[in-house]
Amino acid sequence: MINHLWQSTIFAVAAGCLTLAFHKNRAQVRYGLWLSASVKFLVPFAFLLSLGSRVEWAPVTQRMVAAPTASFALLEISQPFASTLPLPPSAKTGHAFTALAIFAVWACGFAVIALLRFRGWLRIRDAVRSSTPLGIPATIQTRSSPGLLEPGVVGLFRPILLLPTGVEQRLTPQQLQAILAHELCHFRRRDNLTSAIHMLVEAIFWFHPLVWWIGARLLEERERACDEAVLSLGNEPHDYAEGILNVCKSYLESPLSCVSGVTGSDLRKRIQAILTGRIARNLNFAKKLVLAVWGLAALVIPIAAGIITASGIRAPMQLAALKFETASVKACGAFRKGIFPMYSPGRLMHSQCTTVERLIEQAYGLFANDRWNPGTSLMVTGPAWTRSELYEVDARAAKPQSRATMNGLMLQALLEDKFKLKAHRESSEVPVYVLTVAASGPKLQAFQGSCITRDFDNPPSASDCGTARVYANGFELKAATIADLCTGLSVFLDRHVVDETRITGKFNMQLDLSAEDHELLNRPRALPAVSDPTGPASPPLNVSGVKTALQKLGLNLVPTRRPSELLVIDRVERPIA
């Protein structure tokens, strides 16, 4: 939320500066800029990045090539602020209470704003219910209300023009015509709907003073835009100004900004502008181009950055900024068990002896896009030695980094530097295991109690969800989902495991393995051949014991083929000693 607030604030300030360049142009242009600043509070950059990440960059392959520097900047500003020091487990409870207190204060403010809006809506509803149809010819339904509310357009999707009873006696025909033209302009512009959108922004972000300032600018430019439209229709400025003043003498302003009246904003400035009778300039080509670039940049760049992120494309500047300060790669003689690299919080990453293939899966799958991706289906195919030869990586970051960054983007840069890795992505049908529910139904032990989502940047805690422990005859999971189980099985088995159980919730699960099957936990995984032109793959491992253990939980492990994302290695070299 803090990230979204400062990003939206900067966007609003930029929009405000841009309005200065259009101060001599029509008010509707400036209104559009302020409206974009308002809507930005409802659309985080992270949402646009997420939309882009769901777009397939190419139908078959996705090449990892150089990307625009702008995408790197968007990726950086969309990320949350990182703590330079990990929080101790004892601080988690305090942070939870602080978050709850902040939420309570926000909820109270939201409730007050909502109550005030609701009270104003009740007044408008009573005025509509007591109104009667009028025979004034117009493109919108017109009704007469006995109250003292000024003339205004009421309603969001099926608006009506509400006129106070007797208004035609208080205004001359020319004045009434100008006032009606003003209200019909609000109707054509859909000002009620856009004002309601900003009212929602004000209710959610009531604590942000810039939001209220934007609301005042929207009201000012909205009324000025309609004033300009009325004058452009040929109405006399003096009659129009007198009509507005007569309405102010006799009627009350609308209690809601989403009910477009005629007396809003600064009346002194409006009357002065109306009496001059000048029509603002139209946009020239250069200013139209500036607006087009502004709109496209606000939408296209974040979405494109999301596509780039999902496609595994990295800009050279991004890789340079995310390189380890020092890094060494050593060949290992024997595999030592350990699923994920260990590291000293914030600066050090140390991978126990493992295969290059597993490091690639980790960098481009499990920790891709600077976040933990459980249950990822990314598979890697390339030379046979990437699945058999073992290496140990020791690296130090120049400044504190999150675990996701070190094991994702920074490890990607290390692989491309030390192993000269070049690869592309494909969608292909590959061998997998499908986890399904047995005919007898699941036999899972539901987790009772509460747990905390694992924070990988802090030391593990017994209260973390999804904790795993390997023991002499197998392994067990505590407060784990089926997706956690599939992730663990995918590490040890010869194929990825895809969840098709549709089981939700958290469970305590224990898989008992025989001594022979337990060797699965102490060997690097070897994928069967998918597309390996350089040599045969290692034979599939014996998974009968795992299947038997899963059957005790009421689950079946079925070998089959499924469409999956495949990372095809185009080039990889053994590191120089």
PDB file of C-alpha atoms in Angstrom, residues 265-468:
ATOM      1  CA  SER A 265     -16.616  25.653  -7.955  1.00  0.00           C
ATOM      2  CA  ASP A 266     -15.374  29.246  -7.476  1.00  0.00           C
ATOM      3  CA  LEU A 267     -18.268  31.415  -8.700  1.00  0.00           C
ATOM      4  CA  ARG A 268     -16.227  34.641  -8.838  1.00  0.00           C
ATOM      5  CA  LYS A 269     -13.705  33.114 -11.253  1.00  0.00           C
ATOM      6  CA  ARG A 270     -16.421  31.434 -13.286  1.00  0.00           C
ATOM      7  CA  ILE A 271     -18.457  34.643 -13.680  1.00  0.00           C
ATOM      8  CA  GLN A 272     -15.346  36.580 -14.695  1.00  0.00           C
ATOM      9  CA  ALA A 273     -14.459  33.933 -17.286  1.00  0.00           C
ATOM     10  CA  ILE A 274     -18.037  33.810 -18.612  1.00  0.00           C
ATOM     11  CA  LEU A 275     -18.345  37.587 -18.983  1.00  0.00           C
ATOM     12  CA  THR A 276     -15.153  37.783 -21.036  1.00  0.00           C
ATOM     13  CA  GLY A 277     -16.916  35.562 -23.583  1.00  0.00           C
ATOM     14  CA  ARG A 278     -13.652  34.033 -24.765  1.00  0.00           C
ATOM     15  CA  ILE A 279     -13.498  30.437 -25.937  1.00  0.00           C
ATOM     16  CA  ALA A 280     -10.328  28.571 -24.974  1.00  0.00           C
ATOM     17  CA  ARG A 281      -7.957  27.382 -27.663  1.00  0.00           C
ATOM     18  CA  ASN A 282      -8.228  23.969 -29.280  1.00  0.00           C
ATOM     19  CA  LEU A 283      -5.291  21.611 -29.036  1.00  0.00           C
ATOM     20  CA  ASN A 284      -2.616  21.835 -31.704  1.00  0.00           C
ATOM     21  CA  PHE A 285      -0.847  18.775 -33.078  1.00  0.00           C
ATOM     22  CA  ALA A 286       2.078  18.989 -30.642  1.00  0.00           C
ATOM     23  CA  LYS A 287      -0.157  19.056 -27.580  1.00  0.00           C
ATOM     24  CA  LYS A 288      -2.312  16.232 -28.933  1.00  0.00           C
ATOM     25  CA  LEU A 289       0.884  14.210 -29.331  1.00  0.00           C
ATOM     26  CA  VAL A 290       1.906  14.974 -25.733  1.00  0.00           C
ATOM     27  CA  LEU A 291      -1.460  13.756 -24.432  1.00  0.00           C
ATOM     28  CA  ALA A 292      -1.286  10.607 -26.567  1.00  0.00           C
ATOM     29  CA  VAL A 293       2.212   9.801 -25.287  1.00  0.00           C
ATOM     30  CA  TRP A 294       1.094  10.439 -21.684  1.00  0.00           C
ATOM     31  CA  GLY A 295      -1.875   8.087 -21.972  1.00  0.00           C
ATOM     32  CA  LEU A 296       0.053   5.344 -23.751  1.00  0.00           C
ATOM     33  CA  ALA A 297       2.978   5.558 -21.333  1.00  0.00           C
ATOM     34  CA  ALA A 298       0.688   5.236 -18.308  1.00  0.00           C
ATOM     35  CA  LEU A 299      -0.878   2.025 -19.650  1.00  0.00           C
ATOM     36  CA  VAL A 300       1.455   0.422 -22.175  1.00  0.00           C
ATOM     37  CA  ILE A 301       4.770   0.644 -20.297  1.00  0.00           C
ATOM     38  CA  PRO A 302       3.580  -1.197 -17.123  1.00  0.00           C
ATOM     39  CA  ILE A 303       1.800  -3.863 -19.191  1.00  0.00           C
ATOM     40  CA  ALA A 304       4.855  -4.254 -21.436  1.00  0.00           C
ATOM     41  CA  ALA A 305       7.041  -4.551 -18.343  1.00  0.00           C
ATOM     42  CA  GLY A 306       4.775  -7.354 -17.108  1.00  0.00           C
ATOM     43  CA  ILE A 307       5.117  -9.146 -20.460  1.00  0.00           C
ATOM     44  CA  ILE A 308       8.882  -8.731 -20.294  1.00  0.00           C
ATOM     45  CA  THR A 309       8.989 -10.091 -16.751  1.00  0.00           C
ATOM     46  CA  ALA A 310       6.822 -13.111 -17.579  1.00  0.00           C
ATOM     47  CA  SER A 311       8.875 -13.825 -20.701  1.00  0.00           C
ATOM     48  CA  GLY A 312      12.124 -13.956 -18.785  1.00  0.00           C
ATOM     49  CA  ILE A 313      13.497 -10.965 -20.713  1.00  0.00           C
ATOM     50  CA  ARG A 314      16.090  -8.969 -18.824  1.00  0.00           C
ATOM     51  CA  ALA A 315      17.535  -5.570 -19.664  1.00  0.00           C
ATOM     52  CA  PRO A 316      21.357  -5.240 -19.552  1.00  0.00           C
ATOM     53  CA  MET A 317      21.098  -2.459 -16.971  1.00  0.00           C
ATOM     54  CA  GLN A 318      18.880  -4.642 -14.808  1.00  0.00           C
ATOM     55  CA  LEU A 319      21.372  -7.506 -14.847  1.00  0.00           C
ATOM     56  CA  ALA A 320      24.222  -5.118 -14.075  1.00  0.00           C
ATOM     57  CA  ALA A 321      22.357  -3.690 -11.084  1.00  0.00           C
ATOM     58  CA  LEU A 322      21.547  -7.147  -9.714  1.00  0.00           C
ATOM     59  CA  LYS A 323      24.920  -8.838  -9.945  1.00  0.00           C
ATOM     60  CA  PHE A 324      26.597 -10.244  -6.837  1.00  0.00           C
ATOM     61  CA  GLU A 325      29.622  -8.310  -5.643  1.00  0.00           C
ATOM     62  CA  THR A 326      31.638 -11.529  -5.430  1.00  0.00           C
ATOM     63  CA  ALA A 327      30.726 -15.042  -6.541  1.00  0.00           C
ATOM     64  CA  SER A 328      32.513 -18.386  -6.877  1.00  0.00           C
ATOM     65  CA  VAL A 329      31.415 -21.669  -8.468  1.00  0.00           C
ATOM     66  CA  LYS A 330      33.125 -24.929  -7.487  1.00  0.00           C
ATOM     67  CA  ALA A 331      32.634 -28.472  -8.744  1.00  0.00           C
ATOM     68  CA  CYS A 332      31.446 -30.969  -6.100  1.00  0.00           C
ATOM     69  CA  GLY A 333      32.284 -34.606  -5.753  1.00  0.00           C
ATOM     70  CA  ALA A 334      29.121 -35.781  -3.985  1.00  0.00           C
ATOM     71  CA  PHE A 335      25.555 -34.565  -3.727  1.00  0.00           C
ATOM     72  CA  ARG A 336      24.453 -33.357  -0.321  1.00  0.00           C
ATOM     73  CA  LYS A 337      20.776 -33.130   0.444  1.00  0.00           C
ATOM     74  CA  GLY A 338      19.221 -29.694   0.657  1.00  0.00           C
ATOM     75  CA  ILE A 339      16.308 -28.366  -1.340  1.00  0.00           C
ATOM     76  CA  PHE A 340      16.979 -24.632  -1.312  1.00  0.00           C
ATOM     77  CA  PRO A 341      20.191 -22.615  -0.879  1.00  0.00           C
ATOM     78  CA  MET A 342      21.068 -21.352   2.556  1.00  0.00           C
ATOM     79  CA  TYR A 343      22.282 -17.802   3.079  1.00  0.00           C
ATOM     80  CA  SER A 344      23.118 -15.299   5.743  1.00  0.00           C
ATOM     81  CA  PRO A 345      20.193 -12.831   5.857  1.00  0.00           C
ATOM     82  CA  GLY A 346      20.420 -10.129   3.260  1.00  0.00           C
ATOM     83  CA  ARG A 347      23.923 -10.583   1.843  1.00  0.00           C
ATOM     84  CA  LEU A 348      25.172 -14.165   1.433  1.00  0.00           C
ATOM     85  CA  MET A 349      23.876 -16.989  -0.734  1.00  0.00           C
ATOM     86  CA  HIS A 350      25.333 -20.473  -0.449  1.00  0.00           C
ATOM     87  CA  SER A 351      24.000 -23.363  -2.509  1.00  0.00           C
ATOM     88  CA  GLN A 352      24.875 -26.840  -1.390  1.00  0.00           C
ATOM     89  CA  CYS A 353      26.119 -29.210  -4.064  1.00  0.00           C
ATOM     90  CA  THR A 354      23.416 -29.396  -6.704  1.00  0.00           C
ATOM     91  CA  THR A 355      22.925 -29.546 -10.450  1.00  0.00           C
ATOM     92  CA  VAL A 356      22.940 -26.653 -12.885  1.00  0.00           C
ATOM     93  CA  GLU A 357      19.452 -27.677 -13.951  1.00  0.00           C
ATOM     94  CA  ARG A 358      18.123 -27.198 -10.428  1.00  0.00           C
ATOM     95  CA  LEU A 359      19.792 -23.808 -10.151  1.00  0.00           C
ATOM     96  CA  ILE A 360      18.121 -22.777 -13.430  1.00  0.00           C
ATOM     97  CA  GLU A 361      14.709 -24.014 -12.254  1.00  0.00           C
ATOM     98  CA  GLN A 362      15.200 -22.075  -9.047  1.00  0.00           C
ATOM     99  CA  ALA A 363      16.262 -18.821 -10.741  1.00  0.00           C
ATOM    100  CA  TYR A 364      13.732 -18.818 -13.590  1.00  0.00           C
ATOM    101  CA  GLY A 365      10.894 -20.713 -11.915  1.00  0.00           C
ATOM    102  CA  LEU A 366      10.689 -20.935  -8.124  1.00  0.00           C
ATOM    103  CA  PHE A 367      11.992 -17.400  -7.534  1.00  0.00           C
ATOM    104  CA  ALA A 368      11.215 -15.730 -10.856  1.00  0.00           C
ATOM    105  CA  ASN A 369       9.898 -12.159 -10.862  1.00  0.00           C
ATOM    106  CA  ASP A 370      11.324 -11.430  -7.399  1.00  0.00           C
ATOM    107  CA  ARG A 371       8.828 -13.603  -5.573  1.00  0.00           C
ATOM    108  CA  TRP A 372       8.317 -17.159  -4.353  1.00  0.00           C
ATOM    109  CA  ASN A 373       6.304 -19.194  -6.878  1.00  0.00           C
ATOM    110  CA  PRO A 374       5.189 -22.463  -5.248  1.00  0.00           C
ATOM    111  CA  GLY A 375       3.993 -25.181  -7.586  1.00  0.00           C
ATOM    112  CA  THR A 376       5.687 -23.690 -10.643  1.00  0.00           C
ATOM    113  CA  SER A 377       5.540 -25.966 -13.671  1.00  0.00           C
ATOM    114  CA  LEU A 378       8.710 -24.675 -15.380  1.00  0.00           C
ATOM    115  CA  MET A 379      10.860 -27.507 -16.728  1.00  0.00           C
ATOM    116  CA  VAL A 380      14.386 -27.266 -18.091  1.00  0.00           C
ATOM    117  CA  THR A 381      15.891 -29.256 -20.941  1.00  0.00           C
ATOM    118  CA  GLY A 382      19.448 -29.121 -22.217  1.00  0.00           C
ATOM    119  CA  PRO A 383      22.783 -31.001 -22.114  1.00  0.00           C
ATOM    120  CA  ALA A 384      22.903 -34.113 -19.977  1.00  0.00           C
ATOM    121  CA  TRP A 385      25.729 -32.776 -17.800  1.00  0.00           C
ATOM    122  CA  THR A 386      23.442 -30.026 -16.445  1.00  0.00           C
ATOM    123  CA  ARG A 387      21.447 -32.835 -14.762  1.00  0.00           C
ATOM    124  CA  SER A 388      24.358 -34.915 -13.494  1.00  0.00           C
ATOM    125  CA  GLU A 389      27.382 -32.738 -12.658  1.00  0.00           C
ATOM    126  CA  LEU A 390      27.278 -31.024  -9.283  1.00  0.00           C
ATOM    127  CA  TYR A 391      28.344 -27.496  -8.360  1.00  0.00           C
ATOM    128  CA  GLU A 392      28.456 -25.349  -5.251  1.00  0.00           C
ATOM    129  CA  VAL A 393      27.807 -21.589  -5.459  1.00  0.00           C
ATOM    130  CA  ASP A 394      28.985 -19.031  -2.908  1.00  0.00           C
ATOM    131  CA  ALA A 395      28.030 -15.405  -3.535  1.00  0.00           C
ATOM    132  CA  ARG A 396      27.956 -12.125  -1.619  1.00  0.00           C
ATOM    133  CA  ALA A 397      25.713  -9.146  -2.389  1.00  0.00           C
ATOM    134  CA  ALA A 398      27.063  -5.603  -2.086  1.00  0.00           C
ATOM    135  CA  LYS A 399      24.022  -4.513  -0.079  1.00  0.00           C
ATOM    136  CA  PRO A 400      21.187  -6.343   1.706  1.00  0.00           C
ATOM    137  CA  GLN A 401      18.812  -8.102  -0.687  1.00  0.00           C
ATOM    138  CA  SER A 402      15.709 -10.219  -0.238  1.00  0.00           C
ATOM    139  CA  ARG A 403      15.972 -13.978  -0.615  1.00  0.00           C
ATOM    140  CA  ALA A 404      13.685 -13.856  -3.651  1.00  0.00           C
ATOM    141  CA  THR A 405      15.973 -11.341  -5.376  1.00  0.00           C
ATOM    142  CA  MET A 406      19.172 -13.285  -4.667  1.00  0.00           C
ATOM    143  CA  ASN A 407      17.731 -16.640  -5.673  1.00  0.00           C
ATOM    144  CA  GLY A 408      15.831 -15.185  -8.641  1.00  0.00           C
ATOM    145  CA  LEU A 409      17.117 -12.212 -10.614  1.00  0.00           C
ATOM    146  CA  MET A 410      20.625 -12.178  -9.108  1.00  0.00           C
ATOM    147  CA  LEU A 411      21.057 -15.912  -9.629  1.00  0.00           C
ATOM    148  CA  GLN A 412      19.897 -15.452 -13.236  1.00  0.00           C
ATOM    149  CA  ALA A 413      22.663 -12.890 -13.744  1.00  0.00           C
ATOM    150  CA  LEU A 414      25.186 -15.287 -12.164  1.00  0.00           C
ATOM    151  CA  LEU A 415      24.131 -18.159 -14.425  1.00  0.00           C
ATOM    152  CA  GLU A 416      24.405 -15.980 -17.522  1.00  0.00           C
ATOM    153  CA  ASP A 417      27.830 -14.753 -16.392  1.00  0.00           C
ATOM    154  CA  LYS A 418      29.503 -17.874 -15.002  1.00  0.00           C
ATOM    155  CA  PHE A 419      27.788 -20.532 -17.146  1.00  0.00           C
ATOM    156  CA  LYS A 420      27.233 -18.339 -20.275  1.00  0.00           C
ATOM    157  CA  LEU A 421      23.574 -19.424 -20.154  1.00  0.00           C
ATOM    158  CA  LYS A 422      21.347 -18.581 -23.127  1.00  0.00           C
ATOM    159  CA  ALA A 423      17.853 -20.032 -23.283  1.00  0.00           C
ATOM    160  CA  HIS A 424      14.342 -19.501 -24.551  1.00  0.00           C
ATOM    161  CA  ARG A 425      10.905 -20.561 -23.412  1.00  0.00           C
ATOM    162  CA  GLU A 426       8.478 -22.842 -25.186  1.00  0.00           C
ATOM    163  CA  SER A 427       5.097 -24.353 -24.487  1.00  0.00           C
ATOM    164  CA  SER A 428       5.260 -28.102 -24.967  1.00  0.00           C
ATOM    165  CA  GLU A 429       3.597 -31.321 -23.837  1.00  0.00           C
ATOM    166  CA  VAL A 430       5.959 -32.983 -21.370  1.00  0.00           C
ATOM    167  CA  PRO A 431       5.932 -35.995 -19.029  1.00  0.00           C
ATOM    168  CA  VAL A 432       4.551 -35.159 -15.575  1.00  0.00           C
ATOM    169  CA  TYR A 433       2.956 -36.843 -12.597  1.00  0.00           C
ATOM    170  CA  VAL A 434      -0.637 -35.895 -11.857  1.00  0.00           C
ATOM    171  CA  LEU A 435      -1.716 -35.958  -8.210  1.00  0.00           C
ATOM    172  CA  THR A 436      -5.357 -37.051  -7.941  1.00  0.00           C
ATOM    173  CA  VAL A 437      -7.733 -38.215  -5.227  1.00  0.00           C
ATOM    174  CA  ALA A 438      -8.020 -42.000  -4.796  1.00  0.00           C
ATOM    175  CA  ALA A 439     -11.386 -43.722  -5.210  1.00  0.00           C
ATOM    176  CA  SER A 440     -11.639 -44.176  -1.438  1.00  0.00           C
ATOM    177  CA  GLY A 441     -11.315 -40.429  -0.887  1.00  0.00           C
ATOM    178  CA  PRO A 442      -8.601 -38.343   0.810  1.00  0.00           C
ATOM    179  CA  LYS A 443      -7.260 -39.415   4.195  1.00  0.00           C
ATOM    180  CA  LEU A 444      -5.558 -36.192   5.208  1.00  0.00           C
ATOM    181  CA  GLN A 445      -5.106 -34.884   8.729  1.00  0.00           C
ATOM    182  CA  ALA A 446      -6.465 -31.325   8.801  1.00  0.00           C
ATOM    183  CA  PHE A 447      -4.205 -28.795  10.480  1.00  0.00           C
ATOM    184  CA  GLN A 448      -5.755 -27.447  13.685  1.00  0.00           C
ATOM    185  CA  GLY A 449      -4.732 -24.026  14.874  1.00  0.00           C
ATOM    186  CA  SER A 450      -3.087 -21.069  13.198  1.00  0.00           C
ATOM    187  CA  CYS A 451       0.182 -20.524  11.381  1.00  0.00           C
ATOM    188  CA  ILE A 452       2.098 -17.639   9.828  1.00  0.00           C
ATOM    189  CA  THR A 453       2.883 -17.471   6.129  1.00  0.00           C
ATOM    190  CA  ARG A 454       6.578 -18.213   5.783  1.00  0.00           C
ATOM    191  CA  ASP A 455       8.740 -15.114   5.458  1.00  0.00           C
ATOM    192  CA  PHE A 456      11.821 -16.310   3.588  1.00  0.00           C
ATOM    193  CA  ASP A 457      13.776 -13.213   4.582  1.00  0.00           C
ATOM    194  CA  ASN A 458      13.569 -14.126   8.272  1.00  0.00           C
ATOM    195  CA  PRO A 459      14.724 -17.216  10.166  1.00  0.00           C
ATOM    196  CA  PRO A 460      12.255 -20.111  10.057  1.00  0.00           C
ATOM    197  CA  SER A 461       9.810 -20.403  12.909  1.00  0.00           C
ATOM    198  CA  ALA A 462       7.869 -23.336  14.314  1.00  0.00           C
ATOM    199  CA  SER A 463       4.692 -21.323  13.680  1.00  0.00           C
ATOM    200  CA  ASP A 464       5.360 -21.026   9.933  1.00  0.00           C
ATOM    201  CA  CYS A 465       2.933 -22.610   7.489  1.00  0.00           C
ATOM    202  CA  GLY A 466       4.198 -25.364   5.223  1.00  0.00           C
ATOM    203  CA  THR A 467       7.289 -26.358   7.218  1.00  0.00           C
ATOM    204  CA  ALA A 468       9.078 -29.510   5.977  1.00  0.00           C
TER     205      ALA A 468
END
